[in-house]
PDB file of C-alpha atoms in Angstrom:
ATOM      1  CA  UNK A  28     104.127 129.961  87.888  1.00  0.00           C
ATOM      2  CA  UNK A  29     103.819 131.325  91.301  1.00  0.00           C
ATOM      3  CA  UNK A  30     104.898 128.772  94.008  1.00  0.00           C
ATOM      4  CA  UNK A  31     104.179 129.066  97.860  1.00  0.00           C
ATOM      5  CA  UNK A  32     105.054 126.692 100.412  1.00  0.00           C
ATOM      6  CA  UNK A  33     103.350 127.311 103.461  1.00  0.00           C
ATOM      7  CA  UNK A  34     102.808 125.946 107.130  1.00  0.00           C
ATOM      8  CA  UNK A  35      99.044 123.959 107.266  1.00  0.00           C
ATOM      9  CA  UNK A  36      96.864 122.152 109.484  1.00  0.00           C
ATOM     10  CA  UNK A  37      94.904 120.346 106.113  1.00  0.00           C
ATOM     11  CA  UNK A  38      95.964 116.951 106.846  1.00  0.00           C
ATOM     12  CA  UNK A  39      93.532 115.797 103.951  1.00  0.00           C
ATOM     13  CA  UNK A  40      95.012 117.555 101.184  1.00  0.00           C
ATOM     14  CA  UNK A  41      98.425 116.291 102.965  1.00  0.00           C
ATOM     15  CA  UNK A  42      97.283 112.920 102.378  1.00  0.00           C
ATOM     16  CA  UNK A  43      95.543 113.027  98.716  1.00  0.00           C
ATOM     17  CA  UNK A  44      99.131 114.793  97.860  1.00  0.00           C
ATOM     18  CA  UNK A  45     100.605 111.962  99.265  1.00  0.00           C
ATOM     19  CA  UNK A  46      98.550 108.892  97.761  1.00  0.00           C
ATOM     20  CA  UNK A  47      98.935 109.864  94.584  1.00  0.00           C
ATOM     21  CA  UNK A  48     102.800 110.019  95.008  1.00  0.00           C
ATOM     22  CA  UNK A  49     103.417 107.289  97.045  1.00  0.00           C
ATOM     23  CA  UNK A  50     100.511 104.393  96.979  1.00  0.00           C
ATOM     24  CA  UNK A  51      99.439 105.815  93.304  1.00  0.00           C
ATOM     25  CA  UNK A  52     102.508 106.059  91.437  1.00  0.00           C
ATOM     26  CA  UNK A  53     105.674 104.082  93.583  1.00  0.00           C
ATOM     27  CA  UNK A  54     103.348 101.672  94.835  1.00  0.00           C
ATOM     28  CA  UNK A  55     103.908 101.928  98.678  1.00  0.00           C
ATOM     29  CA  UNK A  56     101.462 100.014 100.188  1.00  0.00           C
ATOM     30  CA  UNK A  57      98.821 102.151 102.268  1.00  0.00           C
ATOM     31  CA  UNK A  58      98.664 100.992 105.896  1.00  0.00           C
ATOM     32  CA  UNK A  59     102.657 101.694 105.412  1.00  0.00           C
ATOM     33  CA  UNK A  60     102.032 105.222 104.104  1.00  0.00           C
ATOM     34  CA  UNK A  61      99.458 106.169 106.606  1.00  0.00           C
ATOM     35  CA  UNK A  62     101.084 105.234 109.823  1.00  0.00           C
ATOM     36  CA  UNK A  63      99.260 107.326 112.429  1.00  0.00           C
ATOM     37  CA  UNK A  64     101.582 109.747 112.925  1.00  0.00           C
ATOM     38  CA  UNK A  65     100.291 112.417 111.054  1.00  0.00           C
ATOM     39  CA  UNK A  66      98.506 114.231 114.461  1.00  0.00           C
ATOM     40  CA  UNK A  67     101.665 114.986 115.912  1.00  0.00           C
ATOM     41  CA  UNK A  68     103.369 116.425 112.791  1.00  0.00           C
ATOM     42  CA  UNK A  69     104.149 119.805 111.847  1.00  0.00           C
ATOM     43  CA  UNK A  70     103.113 119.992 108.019  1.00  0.00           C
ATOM     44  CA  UNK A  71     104.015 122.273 104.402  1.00  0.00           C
ATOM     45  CA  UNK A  72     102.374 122.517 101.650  1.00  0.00           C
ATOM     46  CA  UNK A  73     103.812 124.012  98.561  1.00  0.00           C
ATOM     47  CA  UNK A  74     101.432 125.755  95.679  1.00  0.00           C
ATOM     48  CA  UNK A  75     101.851 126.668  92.202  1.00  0.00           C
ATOM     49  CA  UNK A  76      99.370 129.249  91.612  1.00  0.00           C
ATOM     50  CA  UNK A  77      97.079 128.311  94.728  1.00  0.00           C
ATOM     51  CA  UNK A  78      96.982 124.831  93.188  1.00  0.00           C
ATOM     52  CA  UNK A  79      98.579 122.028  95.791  1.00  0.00           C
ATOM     53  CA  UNK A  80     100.982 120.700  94.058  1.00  0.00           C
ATOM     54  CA  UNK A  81     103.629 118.844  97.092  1.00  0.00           C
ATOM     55  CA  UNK A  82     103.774 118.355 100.471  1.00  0.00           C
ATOM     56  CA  UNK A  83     105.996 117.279 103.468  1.00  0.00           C
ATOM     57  CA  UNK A  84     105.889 116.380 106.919  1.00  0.00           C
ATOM     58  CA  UNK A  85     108.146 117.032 110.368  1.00  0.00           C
ATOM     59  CA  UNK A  86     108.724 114.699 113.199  1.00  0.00           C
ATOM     60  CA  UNK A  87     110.557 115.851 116.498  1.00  0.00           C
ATOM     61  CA  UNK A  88     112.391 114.380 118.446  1.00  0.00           C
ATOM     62  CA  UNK A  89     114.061 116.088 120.701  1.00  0.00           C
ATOM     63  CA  UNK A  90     116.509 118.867 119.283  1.00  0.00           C
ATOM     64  CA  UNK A  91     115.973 116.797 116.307  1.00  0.00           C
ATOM     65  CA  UNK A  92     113.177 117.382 113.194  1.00  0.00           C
ATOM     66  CA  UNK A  93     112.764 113.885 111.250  1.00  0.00           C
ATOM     67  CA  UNK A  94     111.793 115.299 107.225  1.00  0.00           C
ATOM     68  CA  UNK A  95     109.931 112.715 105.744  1.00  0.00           C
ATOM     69  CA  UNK A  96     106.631 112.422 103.353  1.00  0.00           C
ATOM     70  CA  UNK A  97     107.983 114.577 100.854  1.00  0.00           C
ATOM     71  CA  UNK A  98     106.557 114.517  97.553  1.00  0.00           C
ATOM     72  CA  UNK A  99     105.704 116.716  94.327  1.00  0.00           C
ATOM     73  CA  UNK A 100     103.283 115.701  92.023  1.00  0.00           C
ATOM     74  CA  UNK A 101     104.770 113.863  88.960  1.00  0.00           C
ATOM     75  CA  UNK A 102     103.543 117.629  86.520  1.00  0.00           C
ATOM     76  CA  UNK A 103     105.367 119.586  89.295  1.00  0.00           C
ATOM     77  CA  UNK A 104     109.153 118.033  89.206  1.00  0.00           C
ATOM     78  CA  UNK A 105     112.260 119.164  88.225  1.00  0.00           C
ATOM     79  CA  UNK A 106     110.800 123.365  88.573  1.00  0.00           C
ATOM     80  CA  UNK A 107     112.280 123.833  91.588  1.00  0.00           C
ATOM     81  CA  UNK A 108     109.175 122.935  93.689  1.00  0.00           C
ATOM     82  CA  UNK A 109     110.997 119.980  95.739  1.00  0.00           C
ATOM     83  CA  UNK A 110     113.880 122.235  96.740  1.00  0.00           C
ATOM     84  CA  UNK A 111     111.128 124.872  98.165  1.00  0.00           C
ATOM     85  CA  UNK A 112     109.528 122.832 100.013  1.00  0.00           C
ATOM     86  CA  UNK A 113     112.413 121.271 101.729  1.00  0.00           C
ATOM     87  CA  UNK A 114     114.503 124.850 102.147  1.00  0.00           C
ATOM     88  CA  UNK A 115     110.445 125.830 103.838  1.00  0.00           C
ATOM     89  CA  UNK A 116     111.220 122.346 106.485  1.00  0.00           C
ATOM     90  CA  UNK A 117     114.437 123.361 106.944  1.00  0.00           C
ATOM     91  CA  UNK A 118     113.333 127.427 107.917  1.00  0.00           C
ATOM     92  CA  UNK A 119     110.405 125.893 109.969  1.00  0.00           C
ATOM     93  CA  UNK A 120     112.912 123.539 111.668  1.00  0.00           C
ATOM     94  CA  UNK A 121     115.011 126.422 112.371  1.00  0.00           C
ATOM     95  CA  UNK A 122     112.100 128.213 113.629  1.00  0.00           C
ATOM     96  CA  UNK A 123     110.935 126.005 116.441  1.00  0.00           C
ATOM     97  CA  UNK A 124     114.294 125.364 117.775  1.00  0.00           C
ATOM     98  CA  UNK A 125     115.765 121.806 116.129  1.00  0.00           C
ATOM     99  CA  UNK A 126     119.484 121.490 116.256  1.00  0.00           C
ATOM    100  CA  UNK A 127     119.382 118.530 113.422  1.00  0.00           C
ATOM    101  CA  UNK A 128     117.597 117.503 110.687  1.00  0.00           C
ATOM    102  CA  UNK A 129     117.072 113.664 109.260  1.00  0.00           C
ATOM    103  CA  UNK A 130     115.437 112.238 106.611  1.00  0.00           C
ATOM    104  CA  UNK A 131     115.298 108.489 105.027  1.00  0.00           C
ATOM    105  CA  UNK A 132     116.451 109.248 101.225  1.00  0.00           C
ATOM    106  CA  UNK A 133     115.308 107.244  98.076  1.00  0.00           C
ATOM    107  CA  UNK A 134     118.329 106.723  96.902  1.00  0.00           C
ATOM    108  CA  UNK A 135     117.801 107.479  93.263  1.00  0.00           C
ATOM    109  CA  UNK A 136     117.294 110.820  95.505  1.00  0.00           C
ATOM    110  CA  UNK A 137     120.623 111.380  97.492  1.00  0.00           C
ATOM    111  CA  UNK A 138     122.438 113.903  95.194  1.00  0.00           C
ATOM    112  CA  UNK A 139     119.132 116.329  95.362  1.00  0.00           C
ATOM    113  CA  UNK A 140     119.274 116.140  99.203  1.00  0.00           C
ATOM    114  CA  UNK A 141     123.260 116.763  99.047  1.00  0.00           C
ATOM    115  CA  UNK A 142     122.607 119.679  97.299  1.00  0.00           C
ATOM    116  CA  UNK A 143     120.234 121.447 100.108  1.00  0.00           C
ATOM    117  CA  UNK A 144     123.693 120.245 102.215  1.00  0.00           C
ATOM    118  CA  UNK A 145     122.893 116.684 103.596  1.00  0.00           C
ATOM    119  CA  UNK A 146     125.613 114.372 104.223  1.00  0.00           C
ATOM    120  CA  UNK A 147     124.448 110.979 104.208  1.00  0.00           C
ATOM    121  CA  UNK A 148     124.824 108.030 106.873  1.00  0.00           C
ATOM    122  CA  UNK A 149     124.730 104.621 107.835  1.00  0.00           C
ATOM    123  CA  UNK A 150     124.353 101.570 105.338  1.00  0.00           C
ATOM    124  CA  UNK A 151     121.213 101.668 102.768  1.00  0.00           C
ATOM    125  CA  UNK A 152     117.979 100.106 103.933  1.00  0.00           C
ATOM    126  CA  UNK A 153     114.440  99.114 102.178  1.00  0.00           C
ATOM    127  CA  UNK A 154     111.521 101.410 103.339  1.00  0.00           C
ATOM    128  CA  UNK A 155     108.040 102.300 101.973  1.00  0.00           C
ATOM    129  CA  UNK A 156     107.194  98.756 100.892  1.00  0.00           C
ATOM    130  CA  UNK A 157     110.725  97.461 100.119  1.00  0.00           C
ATOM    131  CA  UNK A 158     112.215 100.741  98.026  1.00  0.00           C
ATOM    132  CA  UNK A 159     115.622 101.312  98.766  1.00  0.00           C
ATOM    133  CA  UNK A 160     116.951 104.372 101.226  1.00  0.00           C
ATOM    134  CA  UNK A 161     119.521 105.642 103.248  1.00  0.00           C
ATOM    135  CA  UNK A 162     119.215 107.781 106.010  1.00  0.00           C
ATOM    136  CA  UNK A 163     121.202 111.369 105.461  1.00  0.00           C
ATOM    137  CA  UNK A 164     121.532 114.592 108.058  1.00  0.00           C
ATOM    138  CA  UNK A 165     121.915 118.225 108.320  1.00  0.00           C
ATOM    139  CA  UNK A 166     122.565 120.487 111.205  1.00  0.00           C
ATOM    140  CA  UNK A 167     120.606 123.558 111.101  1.00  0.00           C
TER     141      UNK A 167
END
């Protein structure tokens, strides 16, 4: 399968990616998943042969880029689709001049983000409707 990740501006595939993932299937409530900040985001979208299969969204702040919203469709896991998409962020963070990346990990998630080399800090906190994170780093 070919897979793409690419830069968009089509918040409402962004968002159908995202409901499914995240209100659909982990049950985050929706006025927590759509929080308005999705205007002043940079966004990705990865494909597997021109289908939309994941997305993710960048924050900045400062010399900072804040990852978050990242999700593959359930079909789409464990083919190396996740890892695209966040090596894309991490290119595209490069690319407009961030010093630092964050991102609030699930943390059934934390040894996937260790392995695209984030170090995780701080103490473990409930997010997305109560679903346990902790917030991890990179510099780029």
């Amino acid at each position: 399968m070919r897979l793409a990740v690419v830069a968009t501006d089509d918040l409402p595939t962004c968002v159908g990616l995202r409901r499914s993932v995240f209100i659909e299937e982990l049950g985050v409530p929706e006025h927590i998943e759509q929080d308005g900040r999705d205007e002043d985001a940079h966004h990705l979208i990865a494909f597997r042969n021109d289908v939309p299969v994941g997305t993710a969204r960048m924050l900045v702040e400062g010399r900072t880029g804040k990852i978050g919203r990242v999700c593959v469709l359930s079909e789409f896991r464990g083919k190396g689709t996740g890892a695209a998409l966040m090596n894309a962020c991490i290119d595209h963070l490069k690319g407009i001049g961030m010093s630092k990346a964050v991102l609030g990990a699930l943390v059934t998630e934390i040894e996937f983000y260790k392995a695209l080399g984030f170090t995780p800090f701080g103490t473990e906190f409930d997010d997305a409707g109560g679903l346990p994170h902790i917030n991890m780093e990179r510099m780029l």
